[in-house]
Coordinates of C-alpha atoms in Angstrom, one line a residue:
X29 CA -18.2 -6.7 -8.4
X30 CA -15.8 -5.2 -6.0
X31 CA -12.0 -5.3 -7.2
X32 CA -10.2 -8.6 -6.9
X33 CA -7.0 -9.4 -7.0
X34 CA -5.7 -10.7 -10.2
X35 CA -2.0 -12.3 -10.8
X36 CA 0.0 -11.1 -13.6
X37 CA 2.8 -13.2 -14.9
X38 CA 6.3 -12.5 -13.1
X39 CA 9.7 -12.6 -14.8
X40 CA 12.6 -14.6 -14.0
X41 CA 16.4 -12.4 -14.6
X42 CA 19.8 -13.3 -14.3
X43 CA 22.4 -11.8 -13.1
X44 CA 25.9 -12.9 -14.8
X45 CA 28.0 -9.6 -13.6
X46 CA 29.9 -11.9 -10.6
X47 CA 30.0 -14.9 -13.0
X48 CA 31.9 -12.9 -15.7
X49 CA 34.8 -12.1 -13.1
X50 CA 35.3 -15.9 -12.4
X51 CA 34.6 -17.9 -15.6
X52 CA 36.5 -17.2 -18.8
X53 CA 34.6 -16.8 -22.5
X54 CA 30.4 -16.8 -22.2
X55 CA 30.2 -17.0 -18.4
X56 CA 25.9 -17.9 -18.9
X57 CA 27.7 -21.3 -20.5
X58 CA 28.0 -22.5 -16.9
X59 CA 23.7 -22.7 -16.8
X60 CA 22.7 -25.5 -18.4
X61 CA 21.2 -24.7 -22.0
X62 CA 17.7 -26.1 -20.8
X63 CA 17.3 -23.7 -17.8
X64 CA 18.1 -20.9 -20.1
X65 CA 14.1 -20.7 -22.0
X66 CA 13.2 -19.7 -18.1
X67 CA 15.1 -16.7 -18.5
X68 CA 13.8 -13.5 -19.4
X69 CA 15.8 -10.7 -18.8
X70 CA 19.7 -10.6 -18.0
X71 CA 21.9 -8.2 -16.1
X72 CA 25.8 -7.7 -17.4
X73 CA 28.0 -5.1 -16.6
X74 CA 28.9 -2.4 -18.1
X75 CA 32.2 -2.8 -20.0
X76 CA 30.8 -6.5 -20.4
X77 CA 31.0 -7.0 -24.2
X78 CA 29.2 -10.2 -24.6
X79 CA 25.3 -9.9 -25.8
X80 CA 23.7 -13.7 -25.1
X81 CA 21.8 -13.8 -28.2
X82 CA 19.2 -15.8 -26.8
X83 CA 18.6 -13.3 -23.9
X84 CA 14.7 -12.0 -24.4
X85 CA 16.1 -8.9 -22.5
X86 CA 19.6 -7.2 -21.5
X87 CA 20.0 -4.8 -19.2
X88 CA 23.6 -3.2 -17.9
X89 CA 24.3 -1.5 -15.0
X90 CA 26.9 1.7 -14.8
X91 CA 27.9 2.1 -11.4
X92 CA 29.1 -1.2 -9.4
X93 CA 25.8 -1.7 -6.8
X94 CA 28.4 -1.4 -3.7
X95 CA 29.3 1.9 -4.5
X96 CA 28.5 3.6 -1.6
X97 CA 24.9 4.2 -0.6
X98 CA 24.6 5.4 -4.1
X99 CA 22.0 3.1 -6.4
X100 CA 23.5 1.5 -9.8
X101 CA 21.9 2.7 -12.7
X102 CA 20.3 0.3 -14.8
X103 CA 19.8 0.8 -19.0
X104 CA 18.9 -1.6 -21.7
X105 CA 21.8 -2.6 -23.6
X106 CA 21.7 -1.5 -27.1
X107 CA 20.2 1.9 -27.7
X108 CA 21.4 2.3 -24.2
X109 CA 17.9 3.7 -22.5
X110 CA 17.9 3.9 -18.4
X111 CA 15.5 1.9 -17.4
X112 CA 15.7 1.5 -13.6
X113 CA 17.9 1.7 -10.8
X114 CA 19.3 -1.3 -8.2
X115 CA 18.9 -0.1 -4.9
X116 CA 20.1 -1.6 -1.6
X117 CA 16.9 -1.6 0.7
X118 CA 17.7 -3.5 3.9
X119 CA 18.3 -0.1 5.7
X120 CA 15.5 2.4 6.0
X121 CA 17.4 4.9 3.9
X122 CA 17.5 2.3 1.5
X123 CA 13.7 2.0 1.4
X124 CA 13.5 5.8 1.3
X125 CA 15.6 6.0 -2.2
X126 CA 13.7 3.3 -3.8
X127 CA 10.4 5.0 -2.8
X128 CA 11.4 8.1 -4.3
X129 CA 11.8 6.2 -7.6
X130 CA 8.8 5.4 -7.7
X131 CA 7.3 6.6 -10.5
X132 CA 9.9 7.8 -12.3
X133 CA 11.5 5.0 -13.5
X134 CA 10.6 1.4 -15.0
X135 CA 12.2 -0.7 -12.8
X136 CA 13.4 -0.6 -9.5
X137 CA 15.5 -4.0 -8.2
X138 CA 16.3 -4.5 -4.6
X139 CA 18.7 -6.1 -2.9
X140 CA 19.6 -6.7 0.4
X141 CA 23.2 -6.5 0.6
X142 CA 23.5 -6.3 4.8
X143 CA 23.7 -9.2 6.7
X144 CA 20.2 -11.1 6.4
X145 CA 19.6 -11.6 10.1
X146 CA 19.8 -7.7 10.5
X147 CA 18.4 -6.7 7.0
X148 CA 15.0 -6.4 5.5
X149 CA 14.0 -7.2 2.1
X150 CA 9.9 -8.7 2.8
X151 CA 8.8 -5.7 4.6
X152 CA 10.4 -3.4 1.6
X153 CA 8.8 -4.9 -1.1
X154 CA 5.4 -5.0 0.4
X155 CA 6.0 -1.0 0.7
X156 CA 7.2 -0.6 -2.6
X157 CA 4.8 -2.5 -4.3
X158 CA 1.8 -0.6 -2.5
X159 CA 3.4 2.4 -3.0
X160 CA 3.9 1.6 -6.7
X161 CA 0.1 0.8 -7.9
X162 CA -0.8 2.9 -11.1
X163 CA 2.7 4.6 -11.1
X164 CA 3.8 2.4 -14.1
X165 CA 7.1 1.5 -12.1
X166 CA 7.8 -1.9 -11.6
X167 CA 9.3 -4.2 -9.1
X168 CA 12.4 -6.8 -9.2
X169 CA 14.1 -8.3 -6.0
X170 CA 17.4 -10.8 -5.8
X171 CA 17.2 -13.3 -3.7
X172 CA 19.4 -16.0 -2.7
X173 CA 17.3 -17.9 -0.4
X174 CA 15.2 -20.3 -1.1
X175 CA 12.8 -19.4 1.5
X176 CA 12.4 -15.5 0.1
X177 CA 11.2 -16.9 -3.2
X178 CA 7.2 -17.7 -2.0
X179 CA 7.5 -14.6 -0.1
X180 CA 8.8 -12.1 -2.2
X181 CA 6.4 -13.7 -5.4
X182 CA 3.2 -13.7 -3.4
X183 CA 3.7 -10.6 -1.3
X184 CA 0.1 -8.5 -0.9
X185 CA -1.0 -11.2 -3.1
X186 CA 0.0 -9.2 -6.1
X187 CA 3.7 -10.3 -6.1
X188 CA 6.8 -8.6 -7.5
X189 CA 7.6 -8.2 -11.2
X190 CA 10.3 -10.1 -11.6
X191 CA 12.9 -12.0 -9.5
X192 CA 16.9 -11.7 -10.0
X193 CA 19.2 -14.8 -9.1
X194 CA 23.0 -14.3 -9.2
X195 CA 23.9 -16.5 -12.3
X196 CA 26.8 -18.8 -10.1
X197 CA 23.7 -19.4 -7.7
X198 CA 21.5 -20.4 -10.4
X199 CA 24.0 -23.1 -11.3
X200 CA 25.1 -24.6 -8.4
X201 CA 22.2 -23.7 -6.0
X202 CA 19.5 -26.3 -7.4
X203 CA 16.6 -26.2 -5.0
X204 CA 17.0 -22.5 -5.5
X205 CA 16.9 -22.5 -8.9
X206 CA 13.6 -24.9 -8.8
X207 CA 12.3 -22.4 -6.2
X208 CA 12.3 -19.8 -8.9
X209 CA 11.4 -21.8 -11.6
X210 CA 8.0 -23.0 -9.5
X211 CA 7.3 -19.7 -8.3
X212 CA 7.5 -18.3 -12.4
X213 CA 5.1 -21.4 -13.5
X214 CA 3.0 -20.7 -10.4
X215 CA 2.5 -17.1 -11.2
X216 CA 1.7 -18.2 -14.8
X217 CA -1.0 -20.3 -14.2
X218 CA -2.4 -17.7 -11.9
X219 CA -2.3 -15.2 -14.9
X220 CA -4.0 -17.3 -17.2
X221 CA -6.7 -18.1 -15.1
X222 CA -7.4 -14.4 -14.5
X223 CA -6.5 -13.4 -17.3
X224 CA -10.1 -12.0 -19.0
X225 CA -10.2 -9.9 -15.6
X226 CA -7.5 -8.3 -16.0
X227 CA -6.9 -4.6 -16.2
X228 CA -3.1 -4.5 -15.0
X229 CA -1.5 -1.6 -16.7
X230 CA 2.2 -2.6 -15.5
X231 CA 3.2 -4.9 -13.2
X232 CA 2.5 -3.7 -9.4
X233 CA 2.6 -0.4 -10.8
X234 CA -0.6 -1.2 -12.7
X235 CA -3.0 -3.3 -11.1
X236 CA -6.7 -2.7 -10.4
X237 CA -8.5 0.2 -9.3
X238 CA -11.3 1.6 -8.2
X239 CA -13.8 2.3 -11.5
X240 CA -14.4 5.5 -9.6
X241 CA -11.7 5.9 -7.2
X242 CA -13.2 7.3 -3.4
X243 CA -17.0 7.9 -3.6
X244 CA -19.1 10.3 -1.4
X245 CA -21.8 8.5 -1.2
X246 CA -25.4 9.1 1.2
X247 CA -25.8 6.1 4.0
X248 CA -26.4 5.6 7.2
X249 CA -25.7 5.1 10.6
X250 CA -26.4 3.5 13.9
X251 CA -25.3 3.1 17.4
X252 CA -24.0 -0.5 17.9
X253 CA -22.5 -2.5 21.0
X254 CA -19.5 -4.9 21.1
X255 CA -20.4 -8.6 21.1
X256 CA -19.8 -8.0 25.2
X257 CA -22.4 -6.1 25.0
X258 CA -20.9 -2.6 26.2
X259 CA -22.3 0.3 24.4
X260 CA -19.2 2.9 25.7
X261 CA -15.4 1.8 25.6
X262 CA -12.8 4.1 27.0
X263 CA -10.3 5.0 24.3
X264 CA -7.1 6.8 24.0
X265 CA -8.9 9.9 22.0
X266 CA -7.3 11.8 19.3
X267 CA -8.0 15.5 18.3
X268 CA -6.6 16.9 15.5
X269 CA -5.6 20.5 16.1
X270 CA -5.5 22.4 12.6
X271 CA -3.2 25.6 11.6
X272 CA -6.5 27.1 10.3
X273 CA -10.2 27.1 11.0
X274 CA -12.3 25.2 9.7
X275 CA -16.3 26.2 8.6
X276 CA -18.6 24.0 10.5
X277 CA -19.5 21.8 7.5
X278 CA -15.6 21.0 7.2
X279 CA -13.7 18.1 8.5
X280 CA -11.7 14.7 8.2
X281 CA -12.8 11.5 6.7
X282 CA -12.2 9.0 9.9
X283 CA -12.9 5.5 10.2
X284 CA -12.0 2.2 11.2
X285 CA -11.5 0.8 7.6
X286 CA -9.9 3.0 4.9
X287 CA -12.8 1.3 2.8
X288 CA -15.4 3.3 4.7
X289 CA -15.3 6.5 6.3
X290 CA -17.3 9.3 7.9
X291 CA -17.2 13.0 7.9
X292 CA -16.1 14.0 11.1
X293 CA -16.6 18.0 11.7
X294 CA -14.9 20.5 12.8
X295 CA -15.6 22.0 16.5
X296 CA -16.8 25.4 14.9
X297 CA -20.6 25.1 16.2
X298 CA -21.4 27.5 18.4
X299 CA -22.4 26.5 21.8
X300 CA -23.3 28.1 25.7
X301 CA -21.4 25.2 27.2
X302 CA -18.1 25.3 25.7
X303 CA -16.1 27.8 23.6
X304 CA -15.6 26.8 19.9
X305 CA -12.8 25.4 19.0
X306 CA -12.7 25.6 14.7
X307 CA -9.4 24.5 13.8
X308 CA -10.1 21.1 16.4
X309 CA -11.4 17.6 14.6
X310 CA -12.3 15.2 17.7
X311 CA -11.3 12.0 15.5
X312 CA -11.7 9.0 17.4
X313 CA -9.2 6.1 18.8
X314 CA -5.8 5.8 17.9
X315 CA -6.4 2.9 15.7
X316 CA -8.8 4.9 13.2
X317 CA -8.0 5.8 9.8
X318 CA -7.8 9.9 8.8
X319 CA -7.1 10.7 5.0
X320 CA -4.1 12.5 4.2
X321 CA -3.9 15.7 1.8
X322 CA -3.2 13.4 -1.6
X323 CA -6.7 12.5 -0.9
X324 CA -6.1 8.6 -1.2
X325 CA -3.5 7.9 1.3
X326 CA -4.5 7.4 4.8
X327 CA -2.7 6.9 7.8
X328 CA -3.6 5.6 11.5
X329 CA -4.3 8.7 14.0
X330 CA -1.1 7.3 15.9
X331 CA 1.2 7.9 13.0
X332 CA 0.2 11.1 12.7
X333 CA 2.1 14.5 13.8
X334 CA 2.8 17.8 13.7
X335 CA 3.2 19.4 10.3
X336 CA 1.6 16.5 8.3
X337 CA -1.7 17.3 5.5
X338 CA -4.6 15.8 6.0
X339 CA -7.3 16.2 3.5
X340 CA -8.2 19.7 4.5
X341 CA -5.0 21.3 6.7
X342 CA -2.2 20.5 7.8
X343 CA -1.8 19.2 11.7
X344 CA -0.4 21.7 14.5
X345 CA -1.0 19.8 17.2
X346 CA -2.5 15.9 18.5
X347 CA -3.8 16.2 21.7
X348 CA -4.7 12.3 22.9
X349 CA -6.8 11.7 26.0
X350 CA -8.6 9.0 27.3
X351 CA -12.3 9.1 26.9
X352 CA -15.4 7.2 26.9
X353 CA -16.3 6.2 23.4
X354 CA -19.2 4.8 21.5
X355 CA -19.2 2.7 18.2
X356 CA -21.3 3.7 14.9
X357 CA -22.2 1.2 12.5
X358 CA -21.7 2.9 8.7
X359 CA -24.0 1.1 6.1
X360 CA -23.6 2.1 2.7
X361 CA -26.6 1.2 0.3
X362 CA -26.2 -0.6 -2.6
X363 CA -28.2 2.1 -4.6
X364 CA -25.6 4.6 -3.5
X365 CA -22.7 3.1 -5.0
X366 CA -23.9 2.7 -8.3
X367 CA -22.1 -0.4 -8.6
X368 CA -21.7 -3.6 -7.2
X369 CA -19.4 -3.4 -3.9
X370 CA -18.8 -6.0 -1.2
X371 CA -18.2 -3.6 1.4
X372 CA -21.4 -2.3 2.5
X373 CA -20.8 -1.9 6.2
X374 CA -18.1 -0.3 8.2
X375 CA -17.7 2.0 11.7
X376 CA -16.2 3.8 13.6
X377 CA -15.4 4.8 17.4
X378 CA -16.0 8.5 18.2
X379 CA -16.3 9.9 21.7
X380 CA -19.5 10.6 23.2
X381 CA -19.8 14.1 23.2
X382 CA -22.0 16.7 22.0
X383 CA -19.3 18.6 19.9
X384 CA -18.4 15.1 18.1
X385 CA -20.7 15.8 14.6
X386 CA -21.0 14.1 11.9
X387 CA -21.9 15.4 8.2
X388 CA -25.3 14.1 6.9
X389 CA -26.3 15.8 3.6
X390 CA -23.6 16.8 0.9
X391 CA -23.4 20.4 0.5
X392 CA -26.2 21.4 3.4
X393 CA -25.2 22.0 7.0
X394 CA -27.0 19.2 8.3
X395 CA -25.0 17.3 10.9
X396 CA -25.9 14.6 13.5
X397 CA -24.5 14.5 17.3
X398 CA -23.4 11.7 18.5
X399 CA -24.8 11.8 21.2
X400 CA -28.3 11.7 19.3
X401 CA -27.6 8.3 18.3
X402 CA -29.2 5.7 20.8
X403 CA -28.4 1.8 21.5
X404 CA -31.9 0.2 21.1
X405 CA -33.0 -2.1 19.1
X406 CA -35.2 -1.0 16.3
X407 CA -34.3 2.7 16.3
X408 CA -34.4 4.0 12.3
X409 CA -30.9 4.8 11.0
X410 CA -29.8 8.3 10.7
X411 CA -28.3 9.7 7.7
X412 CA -24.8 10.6 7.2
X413 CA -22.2 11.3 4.5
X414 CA -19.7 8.0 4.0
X415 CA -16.5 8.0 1.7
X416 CA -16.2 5.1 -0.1
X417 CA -14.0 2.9 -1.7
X418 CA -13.1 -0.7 -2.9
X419 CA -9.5 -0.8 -2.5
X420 CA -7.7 -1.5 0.5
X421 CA -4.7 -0.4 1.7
X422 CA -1.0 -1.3 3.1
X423 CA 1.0 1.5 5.4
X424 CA -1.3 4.1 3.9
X425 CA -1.4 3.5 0.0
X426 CA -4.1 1.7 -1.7
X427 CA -3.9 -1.1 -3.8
X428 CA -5.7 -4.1 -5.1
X429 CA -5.1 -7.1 -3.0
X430 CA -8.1 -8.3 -1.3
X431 CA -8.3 -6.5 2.1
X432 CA -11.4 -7.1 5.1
X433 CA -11.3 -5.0 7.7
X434 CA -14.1 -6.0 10.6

């Protein structure tokens, strides 16, 4: 069976640091005793001498979180072990520090300290926790709406790790504090249900994978036509002009869903009609999928630029034209995958050209024209070479909430 998404239980902290500048003696006395056994984990400040006894976890943070654009450093109170780091991510540099914790540290908490009708906090976490799957980092969020708690627990349908109310919110802000409270209980029962499936190995940072991770695999192809029943579209083209050349079985993985992809070749054959172009990969519409150089991140052929890695090179130059276009149906057979996989069929649009070639047979120099591939019914699919994979992906990284791409 092809990855599903599983729920693992999510954490509920609080944060007394503002509480302790207001309220005199044990300033977690102003939330009520019973509300307490919800708690898991609790945030103080440094120079904050009180240790709750019944805290499960305690965590303290060194540098005050306004301090400039700086993030607070977070450590575990007693053998005093960093652990994390609170970052501010309702900018875009703020989401660039917290992604490049990622995978360095436990935990990484975000906050969103700008005002919330100009800064993000949804969109962040999404990113992060994509970006975090099998890193071993984790993810924790404040909030202080009620509506960010279904959001922020359910995001990608994996959730966050944990969520952080301000301990003066927790008290006085009830349907808040119920928000929580149902979202913790919610995730619980969601865990327990999955629970003999699974193979989390750390929050968002765990999660499922891929048995095998990306496949080469032997399938096929076929010309298909939209439901309109056009067999050519004009597209806005992309070719992908490499610093080097490229052999003629070399190429980019492109395709339509980051599940499924084809080998796209290089321009190298020789031909009377047109000079070679070897460092050129005529890759399709803007809205296909290319693999980066990591191998498992992709990104849209729109997103891409100068000086970025694909899988073989990196990029000198897009050159983006409008051309007439044909779709190929991808169909990946069951005996290829070794393994049961729900996504058996994919495509992709490529221009109708003789130079667009696809790779057939791994490790031969068998390739197939596009323009070889004809719309009738009944014609006998053609072989090609298909990348595959069961994870999905979200602004390029994969991870394993449930993803169909048509």
């Amino acid at each position: 069976m092809a990855p599903q998404t599983t729920s693992h239980e999510m954490e509920l902290w609080l944060d007394k640091r503002q509480a302790a500048k207001s309220v005199a003696g044990d300033c977690v006395s102003i939330i009520a005793p019973s509300r307490l056994d919800f708690v898991d984990a609790v945030i103080v400040d440094e120079g904050d001498d009180q240790n709750p006894t019944w805290a499960k976890k305690l965590y303290s943070v060194k540098n005050d979180r306004n301090d400039g654009n700086r993030p607070s450093k977070l450590f575990r109170r007693g053998d005093n072990q960093p652990v994390g780091a609170i970052v501010d991510v309702s900018t875009p540099s703020g989401q660039d520090t917290a992604l490049g914790l990622v995978g360095s540290v436990e935990w990484i908490v975000v906050t969103c300290e700008e005002d919330r009708d100009e800064g993000w906090i949804m969109i962040p976490a999404e990113n992060l926790i994509s970006s975090c799957h099998n890193t071993g980092t984790k993810i924790a969020a404040f909030v202080d709406r009620v509506g960010d708690v279904g959001g922020l627990a359910r995001a990608l349908e994996l959730g966050i790790d944990a969520l952080c109310v301000d301990a003066v919110d927790a008290n006085e802000n009830e349907d808040l504090w119920n928000a929580l409270i149902d979202a913790k209980e919610e995730r619980k029962a969601n865990a327990d249900v999955n629970n003999a499936d699974d193979t989390r190995g750390g929050g968002t940072g765990g999660g499922l994978t891929d048995p095998s991770g990306p496949t080469v695999v032997q399938g096929t192809c076929q010309r298909v036509a939209s439901s309109g029943g056009k067999s050519t579209v004009l597209a806005d083209r992309v070719c992908i002009d490499l610093v080097q050349s490229l052999k003629p079985t070399e190429g980019c993985w492109i395709g339509s869903s980051a599940k499924i992809m084809a080998l796209v070749l290089s321009e190298a054959a020789q031909s009377s009609f047109v000079p070679s172009r070897p460092f050129r990969v005529n890759a399709g519409p803007v809205h296909s999928y290319v693999v980066m150089g990591d191998g498992t991140s992709t990104k849209y052929l729109s997103e891409l630029s100068a000086g970025d890695e694909v899988l073989v090179l990196a990029v000198g130059r897009l050159k983006v034209e409008i051309r007439p276009c044909v779709q190929v149906g991808l169909f990946v057979p069951q005996s290829s995958l070794g393994r049961e996989e729900n996504a058996s069929y994919g495509q992709v649009f490529l221009q109708q050209a003789e130079t667009v070639r696809l790779g057939q047979t791994l490790g031969s120099e068998s390739f197939l024209r596009i323009t070889d591939l004809e719309y009738q019914e009944n014609v006998q699919a053609s072989d090609v070479l298909l990348r595959v994979t069961g994870l999905g992906t979200h602004v390029g990284k994969s991870y394993s909430g449930k993803v169909s791409e048509r």
